[in-house]
CSV table of C-alpha atoms in Angstrom, one decimal:
chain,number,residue,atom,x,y,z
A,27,UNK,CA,68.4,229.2,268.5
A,28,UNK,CA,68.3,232.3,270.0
A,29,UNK,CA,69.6,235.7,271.1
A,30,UNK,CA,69.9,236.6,267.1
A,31,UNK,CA,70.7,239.9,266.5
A,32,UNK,CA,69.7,240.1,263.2
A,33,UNK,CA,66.1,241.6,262.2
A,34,UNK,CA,64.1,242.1,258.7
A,35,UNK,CA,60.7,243.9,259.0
A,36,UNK,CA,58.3,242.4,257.4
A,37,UNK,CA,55.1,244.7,255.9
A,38,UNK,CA,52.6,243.0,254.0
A,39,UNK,CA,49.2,242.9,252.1
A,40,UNK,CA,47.5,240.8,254.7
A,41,UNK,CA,43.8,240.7,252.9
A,42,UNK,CA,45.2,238.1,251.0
A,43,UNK,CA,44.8,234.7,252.4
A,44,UNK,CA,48.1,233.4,250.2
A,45,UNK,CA,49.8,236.3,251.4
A,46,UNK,CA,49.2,235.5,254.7
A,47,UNK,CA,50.6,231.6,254.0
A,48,UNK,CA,53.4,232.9,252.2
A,49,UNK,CA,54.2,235.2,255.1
A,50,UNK,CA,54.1,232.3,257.9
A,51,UNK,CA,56.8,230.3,255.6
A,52,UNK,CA,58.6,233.2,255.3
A,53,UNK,CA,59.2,233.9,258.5
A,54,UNK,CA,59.6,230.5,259.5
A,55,UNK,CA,62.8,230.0,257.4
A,56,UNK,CA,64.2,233.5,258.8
A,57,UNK,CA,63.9,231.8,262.1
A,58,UNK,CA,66.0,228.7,261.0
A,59,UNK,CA,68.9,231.0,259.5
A,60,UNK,CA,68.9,232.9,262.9
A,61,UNK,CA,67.1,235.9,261.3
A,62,UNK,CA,64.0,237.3,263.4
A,63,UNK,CA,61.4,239.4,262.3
A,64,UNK,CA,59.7,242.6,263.2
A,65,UNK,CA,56.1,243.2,261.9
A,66,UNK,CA,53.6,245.5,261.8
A,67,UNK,CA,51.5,245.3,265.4
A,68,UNK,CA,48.3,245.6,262.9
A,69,UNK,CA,49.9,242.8,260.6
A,70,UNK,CA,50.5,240.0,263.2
A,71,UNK,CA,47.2,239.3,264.4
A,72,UNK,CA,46.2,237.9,260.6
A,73,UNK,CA,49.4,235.7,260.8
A,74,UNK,CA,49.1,231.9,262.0
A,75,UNK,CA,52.8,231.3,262.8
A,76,UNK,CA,54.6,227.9,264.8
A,77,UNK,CA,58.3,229.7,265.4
A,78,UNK,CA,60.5,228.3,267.9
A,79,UNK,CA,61.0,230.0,271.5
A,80,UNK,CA,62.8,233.4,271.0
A,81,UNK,CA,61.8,234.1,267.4
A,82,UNK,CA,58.0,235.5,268.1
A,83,UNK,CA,57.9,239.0,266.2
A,84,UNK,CA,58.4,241.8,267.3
A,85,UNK,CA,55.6,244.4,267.1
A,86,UNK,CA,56.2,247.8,266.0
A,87,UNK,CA,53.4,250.7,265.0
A,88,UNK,CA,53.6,251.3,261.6
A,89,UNK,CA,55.3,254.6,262.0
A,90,UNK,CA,58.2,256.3,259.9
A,91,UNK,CA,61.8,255.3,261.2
A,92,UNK,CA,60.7,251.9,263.0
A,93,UNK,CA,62.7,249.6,260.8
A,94,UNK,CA,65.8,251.1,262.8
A,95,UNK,CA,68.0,248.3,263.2
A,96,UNK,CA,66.8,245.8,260.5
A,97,UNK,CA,68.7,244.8,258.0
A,98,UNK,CA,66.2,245.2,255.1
A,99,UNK,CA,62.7,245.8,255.0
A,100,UNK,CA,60.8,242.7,252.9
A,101,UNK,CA,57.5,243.8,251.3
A,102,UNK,CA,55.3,241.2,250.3
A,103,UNK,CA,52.4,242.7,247.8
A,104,UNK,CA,52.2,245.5,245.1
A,105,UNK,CA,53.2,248.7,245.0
A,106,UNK,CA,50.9,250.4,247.5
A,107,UNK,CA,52.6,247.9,250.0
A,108,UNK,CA,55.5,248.6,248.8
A,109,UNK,CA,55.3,252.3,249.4
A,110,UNK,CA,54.0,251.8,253.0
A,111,UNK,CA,57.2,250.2,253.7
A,112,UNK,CA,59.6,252.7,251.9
A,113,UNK,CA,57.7,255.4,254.4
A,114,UNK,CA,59.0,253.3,257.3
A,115,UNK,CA,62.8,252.8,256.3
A,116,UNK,CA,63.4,256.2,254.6
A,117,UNK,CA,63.9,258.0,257.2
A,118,UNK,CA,66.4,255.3,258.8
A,119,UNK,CA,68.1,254.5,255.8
A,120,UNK,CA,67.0,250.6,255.5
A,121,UNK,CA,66.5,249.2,252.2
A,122,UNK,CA,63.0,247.8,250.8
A,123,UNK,CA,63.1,244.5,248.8
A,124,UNK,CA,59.8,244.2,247.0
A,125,UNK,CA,57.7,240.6,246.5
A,126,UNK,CA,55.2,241.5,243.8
A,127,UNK,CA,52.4,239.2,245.3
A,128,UNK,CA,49.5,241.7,243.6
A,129,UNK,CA,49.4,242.4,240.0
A,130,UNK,CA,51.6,244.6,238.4
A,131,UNK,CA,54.2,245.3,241.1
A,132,UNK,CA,56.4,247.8,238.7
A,133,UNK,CA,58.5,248.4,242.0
A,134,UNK,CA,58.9,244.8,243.1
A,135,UNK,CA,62.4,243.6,242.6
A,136,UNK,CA,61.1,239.8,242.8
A,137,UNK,CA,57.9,238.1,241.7
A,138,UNK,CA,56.2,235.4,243.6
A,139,UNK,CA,58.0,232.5,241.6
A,140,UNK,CA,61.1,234.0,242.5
A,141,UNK,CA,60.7,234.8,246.2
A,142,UNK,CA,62.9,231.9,247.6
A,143,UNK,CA,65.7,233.6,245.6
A,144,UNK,CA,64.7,236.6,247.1
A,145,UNK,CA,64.9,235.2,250.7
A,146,UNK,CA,68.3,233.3,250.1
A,147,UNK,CA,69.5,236.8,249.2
A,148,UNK,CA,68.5,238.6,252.6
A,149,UNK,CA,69.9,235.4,254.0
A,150,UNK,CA,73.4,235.2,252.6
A,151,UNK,CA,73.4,239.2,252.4
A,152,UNK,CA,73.9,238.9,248.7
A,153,UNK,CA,72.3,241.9,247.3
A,154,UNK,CA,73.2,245.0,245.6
A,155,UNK,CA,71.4,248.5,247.2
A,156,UNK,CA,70.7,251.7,245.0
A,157,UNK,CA,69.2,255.0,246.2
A,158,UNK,CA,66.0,255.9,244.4
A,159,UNK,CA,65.0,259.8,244.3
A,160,UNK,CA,62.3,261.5,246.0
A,161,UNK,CA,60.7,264.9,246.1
A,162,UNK,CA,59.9,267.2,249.2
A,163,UNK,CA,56.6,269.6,248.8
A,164,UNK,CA,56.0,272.1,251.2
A,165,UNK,CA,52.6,274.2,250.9
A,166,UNK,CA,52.0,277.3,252.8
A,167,UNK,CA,49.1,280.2,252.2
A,168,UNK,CA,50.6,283.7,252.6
A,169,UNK,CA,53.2,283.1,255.0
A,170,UNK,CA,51.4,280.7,256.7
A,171,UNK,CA,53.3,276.7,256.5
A,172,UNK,CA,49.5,274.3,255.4
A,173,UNK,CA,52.0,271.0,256.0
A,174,UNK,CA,55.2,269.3,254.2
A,175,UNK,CA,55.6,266.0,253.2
A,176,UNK,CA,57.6,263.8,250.6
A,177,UNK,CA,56.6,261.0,247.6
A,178,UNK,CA,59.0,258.4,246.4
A,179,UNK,CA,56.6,258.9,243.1
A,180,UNK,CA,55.0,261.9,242.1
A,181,UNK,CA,53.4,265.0,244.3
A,182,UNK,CA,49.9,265.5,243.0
A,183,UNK,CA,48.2,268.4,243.1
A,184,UNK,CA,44.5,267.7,242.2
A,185,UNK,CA,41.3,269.8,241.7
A,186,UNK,CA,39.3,268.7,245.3
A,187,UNK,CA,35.6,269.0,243.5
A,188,UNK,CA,35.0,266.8,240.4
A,189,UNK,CA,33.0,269.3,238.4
A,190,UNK,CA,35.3,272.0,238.6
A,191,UNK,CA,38.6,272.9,237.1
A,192,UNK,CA,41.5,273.8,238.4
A,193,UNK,CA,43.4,276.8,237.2
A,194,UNK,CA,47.2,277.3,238.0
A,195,UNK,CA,50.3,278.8,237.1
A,196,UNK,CA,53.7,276.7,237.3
A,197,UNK,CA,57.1,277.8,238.1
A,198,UNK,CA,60.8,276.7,237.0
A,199,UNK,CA,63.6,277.7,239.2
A,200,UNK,CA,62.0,281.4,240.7
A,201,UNK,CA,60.4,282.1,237.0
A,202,UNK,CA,56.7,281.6,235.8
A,203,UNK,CA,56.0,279.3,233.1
A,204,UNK,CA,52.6,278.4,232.1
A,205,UNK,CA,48.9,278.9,233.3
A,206,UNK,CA,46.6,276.7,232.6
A,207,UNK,CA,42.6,275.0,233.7
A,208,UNK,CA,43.4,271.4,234.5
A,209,UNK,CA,42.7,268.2,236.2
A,210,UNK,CA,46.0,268.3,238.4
A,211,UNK,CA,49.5,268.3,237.7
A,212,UNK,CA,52.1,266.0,238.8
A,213,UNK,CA,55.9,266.2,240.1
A,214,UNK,CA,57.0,263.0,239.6
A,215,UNK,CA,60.7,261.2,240.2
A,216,UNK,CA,62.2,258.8,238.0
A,217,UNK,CA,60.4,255.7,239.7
A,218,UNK,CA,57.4,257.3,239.7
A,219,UNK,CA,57.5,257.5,235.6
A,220,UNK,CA,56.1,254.5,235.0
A,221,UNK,CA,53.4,255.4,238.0
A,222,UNK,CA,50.6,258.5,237.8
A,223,UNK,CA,52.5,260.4,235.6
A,224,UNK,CA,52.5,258.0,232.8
A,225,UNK,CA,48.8,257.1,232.7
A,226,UNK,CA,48.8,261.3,232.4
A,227,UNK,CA,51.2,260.8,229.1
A,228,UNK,CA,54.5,261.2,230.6
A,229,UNK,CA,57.6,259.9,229.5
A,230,UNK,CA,59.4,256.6,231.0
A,231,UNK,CA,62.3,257.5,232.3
A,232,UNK,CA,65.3,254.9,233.5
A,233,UNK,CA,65.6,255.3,237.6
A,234,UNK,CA,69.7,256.3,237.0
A,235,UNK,CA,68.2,259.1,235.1
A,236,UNK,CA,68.2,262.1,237.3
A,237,UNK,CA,65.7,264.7,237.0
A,238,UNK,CA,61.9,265.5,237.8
A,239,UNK,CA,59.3,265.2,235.8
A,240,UNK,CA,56.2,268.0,235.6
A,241,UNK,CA,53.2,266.3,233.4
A,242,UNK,CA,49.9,268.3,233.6
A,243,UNK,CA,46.7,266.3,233.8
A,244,UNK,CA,43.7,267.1,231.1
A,245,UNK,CA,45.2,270.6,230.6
A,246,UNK,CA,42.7,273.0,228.7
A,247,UNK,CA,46.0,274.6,227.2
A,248,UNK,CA,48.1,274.7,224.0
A,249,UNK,CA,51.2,274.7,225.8
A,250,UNK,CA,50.9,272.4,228.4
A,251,UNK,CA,53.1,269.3,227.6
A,252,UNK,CA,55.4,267.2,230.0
A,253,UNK,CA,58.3,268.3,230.9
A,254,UNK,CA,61.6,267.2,232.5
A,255,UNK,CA,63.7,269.2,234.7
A,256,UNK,CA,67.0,269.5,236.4
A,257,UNK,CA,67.2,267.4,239.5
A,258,UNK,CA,68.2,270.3,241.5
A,259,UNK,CA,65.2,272.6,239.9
A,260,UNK,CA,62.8,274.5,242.6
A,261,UNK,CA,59.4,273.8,241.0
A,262,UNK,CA,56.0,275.1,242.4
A,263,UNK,CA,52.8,275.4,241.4
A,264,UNK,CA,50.2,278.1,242.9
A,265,UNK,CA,46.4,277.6,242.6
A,266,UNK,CA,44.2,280.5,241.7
A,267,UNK,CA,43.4,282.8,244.5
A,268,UNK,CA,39.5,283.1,242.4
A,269,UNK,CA,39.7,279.2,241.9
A,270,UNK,CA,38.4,276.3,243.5
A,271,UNK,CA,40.4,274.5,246.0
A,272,UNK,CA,42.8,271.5,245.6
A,273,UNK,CA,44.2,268.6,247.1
A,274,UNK,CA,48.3,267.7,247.6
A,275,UNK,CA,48.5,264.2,247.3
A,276,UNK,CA,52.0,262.2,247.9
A,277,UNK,CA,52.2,258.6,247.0
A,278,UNK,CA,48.5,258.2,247.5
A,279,UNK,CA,48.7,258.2,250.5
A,280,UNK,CA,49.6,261.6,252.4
A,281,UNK,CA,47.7,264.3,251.8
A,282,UNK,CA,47.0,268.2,252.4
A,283,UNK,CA,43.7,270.2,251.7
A,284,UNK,CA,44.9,273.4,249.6
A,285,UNK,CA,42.2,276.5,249.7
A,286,UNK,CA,42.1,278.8,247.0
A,287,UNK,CA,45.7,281.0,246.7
A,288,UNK,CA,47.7,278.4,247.9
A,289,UNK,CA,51.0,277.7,247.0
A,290,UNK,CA,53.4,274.2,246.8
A,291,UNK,CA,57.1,274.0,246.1
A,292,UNK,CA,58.8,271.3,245.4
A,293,UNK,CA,62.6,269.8,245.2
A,294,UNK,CA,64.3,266.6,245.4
A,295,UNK,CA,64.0,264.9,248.2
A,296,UNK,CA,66.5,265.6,251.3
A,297,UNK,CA,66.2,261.5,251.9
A,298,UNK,CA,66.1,259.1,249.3
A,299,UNK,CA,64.4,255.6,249.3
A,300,UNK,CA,67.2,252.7,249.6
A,301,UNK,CA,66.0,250.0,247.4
A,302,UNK,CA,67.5,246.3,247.1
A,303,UNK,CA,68.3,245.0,244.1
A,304,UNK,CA,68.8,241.5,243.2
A,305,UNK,CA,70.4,240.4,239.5
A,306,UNK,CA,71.5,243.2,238.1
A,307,UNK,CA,68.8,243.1,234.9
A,308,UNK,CA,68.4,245.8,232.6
A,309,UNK,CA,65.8,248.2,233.7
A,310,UNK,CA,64.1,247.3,229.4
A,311,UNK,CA,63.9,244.3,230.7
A,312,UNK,CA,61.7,245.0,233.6
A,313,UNK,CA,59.3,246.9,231.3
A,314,UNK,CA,59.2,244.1,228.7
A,315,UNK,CA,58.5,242.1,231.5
A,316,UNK,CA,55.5,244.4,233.8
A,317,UNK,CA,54.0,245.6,230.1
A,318,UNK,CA,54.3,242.5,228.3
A,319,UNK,CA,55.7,244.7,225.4
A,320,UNK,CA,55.9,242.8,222.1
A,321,UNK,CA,59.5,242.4,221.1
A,322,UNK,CA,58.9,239.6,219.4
A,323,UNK,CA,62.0,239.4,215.8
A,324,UNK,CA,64.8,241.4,218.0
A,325,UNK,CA,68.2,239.8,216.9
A,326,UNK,CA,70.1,241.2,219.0
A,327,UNK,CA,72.6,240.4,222.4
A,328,UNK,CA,71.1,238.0,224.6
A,329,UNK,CA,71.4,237.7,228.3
A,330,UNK,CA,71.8,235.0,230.4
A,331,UNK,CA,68.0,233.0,230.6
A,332,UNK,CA,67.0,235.4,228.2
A,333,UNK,CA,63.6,234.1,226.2
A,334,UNK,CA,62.1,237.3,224.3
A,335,UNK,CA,62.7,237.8,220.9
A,336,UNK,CA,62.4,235.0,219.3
A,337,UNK,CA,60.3,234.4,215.8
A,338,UNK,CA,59.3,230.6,217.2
């Protein structure tokens, strides 16, 4: 068959060699249902894939916006694949539909077991979509513009030398509220809770939940304790013009060098991050699941399949 105008990108953690297998039977049951698939031009070359005439990928750079057109963008990996390919379809609007083929996956909708059910729902375009926040930093020195960018997690800003602290002062909505020698501190949405800014000791928050979240990392303060904001809040956070110099770092993966006296601010996103999901679960249920939390003599509702809680 072909002529098919339908298209899923595929991104990938192709260092694994059962990635890379599961990838290749992937894409050749697309190419049955008619679907074809766009890929990553530094992906393809680690795929070995037998597709009939008219379904050979097609290449793109991996480059913000180039899911344009495709239906849904299936990750296949953790979470650092999956936020390579939330930077691609944010800005076009296309939803991501995690695999967890790593080892936690908190952001994957679908584990590995589960990834035919994943696929039959891309097929039969039987899925639910929900927007996830994000946050925009912009840092400037003086009135001088050092970069912008965006996180689907947390904004970091980090102390750049090991040995040395880094002192800053925060701000809430135009006013000062702390000052304080630290490690970093982050900015962090809703899905980015369960991310950085937990292993820094703050809360989990559900992704409906709308707000930010401002958790300071190894702060030498008394008063210097997570905290969760309006969703609409202008935050910042100024490094000391005497200090040592930082690092802004989004998703772990984009990042700008901040000199002493530098200065970030920070509000939700102007884009979200479209995100499929796939049976509706409970988000409780997805922490049970990714923390193997003990809920072991729980008496109460069950759902559908549902195997925790019981004493035997």
């Amino acid at each position: 068959m072909t002529g098919t105008s339908r298209e899923v990108l595929l991104v990938m953690h192709t260092g694994r060699p059962t990635t890379r297998r599961t990838a290749a039977a992937v894409a050749k049951r697309f190419a049955a249902e008619g679907i074809r698939l766009r890929m990553l031009e530094d992906e393809r070359d680690r795929l070995e894939l037998d597709l009939p005439p008219g379904f050979e990928p097609v290449l793109v750079p991996e480059e913000p916006g180039r899911a344009e057109g495709c239906e849904v963008i299936l990750v296949l990996g953790g979470d650092g694949t999956l936020l390579r390919g939330a930077a691609i379809g944010r800005m076009c609007g296309v939803p991501v539909l995690g695999v967890n083929l790593g080892h936690v996956g908190f952001l994957s909708e679908a584990e590995e077991d589960s990834l035919d059910m994943a696929v039959d729902a891309i097929i039969a375009r039987d899925y639910n979509v929900e927007e996830r926040m994000t946050i925009d930093a912009v840092a400037r020195m003086g009135d001088v513009e050092l970069g912008r960018t965006w996180a689907l997690n947390e904004v970091c800003v980090e102390k750049a030398s090991r040995e040395r602290i880094l002192e800053v002062t925060l701000e809430v909505d135009g006013r000062p509220v702390s000052s304080f020698g630290c490690d970093g501190v982050l900015f962090a949405t809703p899905t980015g809770s369960t991310a950085y800014a937990f292993s820094a000791g703050g809360p989990v928050v559900w992704p409906q939940v709308e707000a930010l979240l401002l958790v300071p990392s190894n702060a030498h303060a008394l008063f210097a304790r997570p905290m969760v904001v309006a969703p609409d809040s202008k935050l910042a956070v100024e490094v000391h013009p005497h200090g040592s110099e930082a690092i802004l770092d989004c998703d772990g993966r984009r990042t700008i060098a901040l000199p002493p006296g530098a200065r970030v601010e920070l509000c939700r996103g102007e884009l979200p991050v479209l995100m499929v999901r796939l049976d509706g679960r409970p988000f409780a249920d997805r922490l049970v699941r990714k923390f193997d939390l003990p809920v072991r003599g729980w008496r109460g509702s069950r759902l559908p399949g549902d195997d925790r809680g019981d004493d035997d």
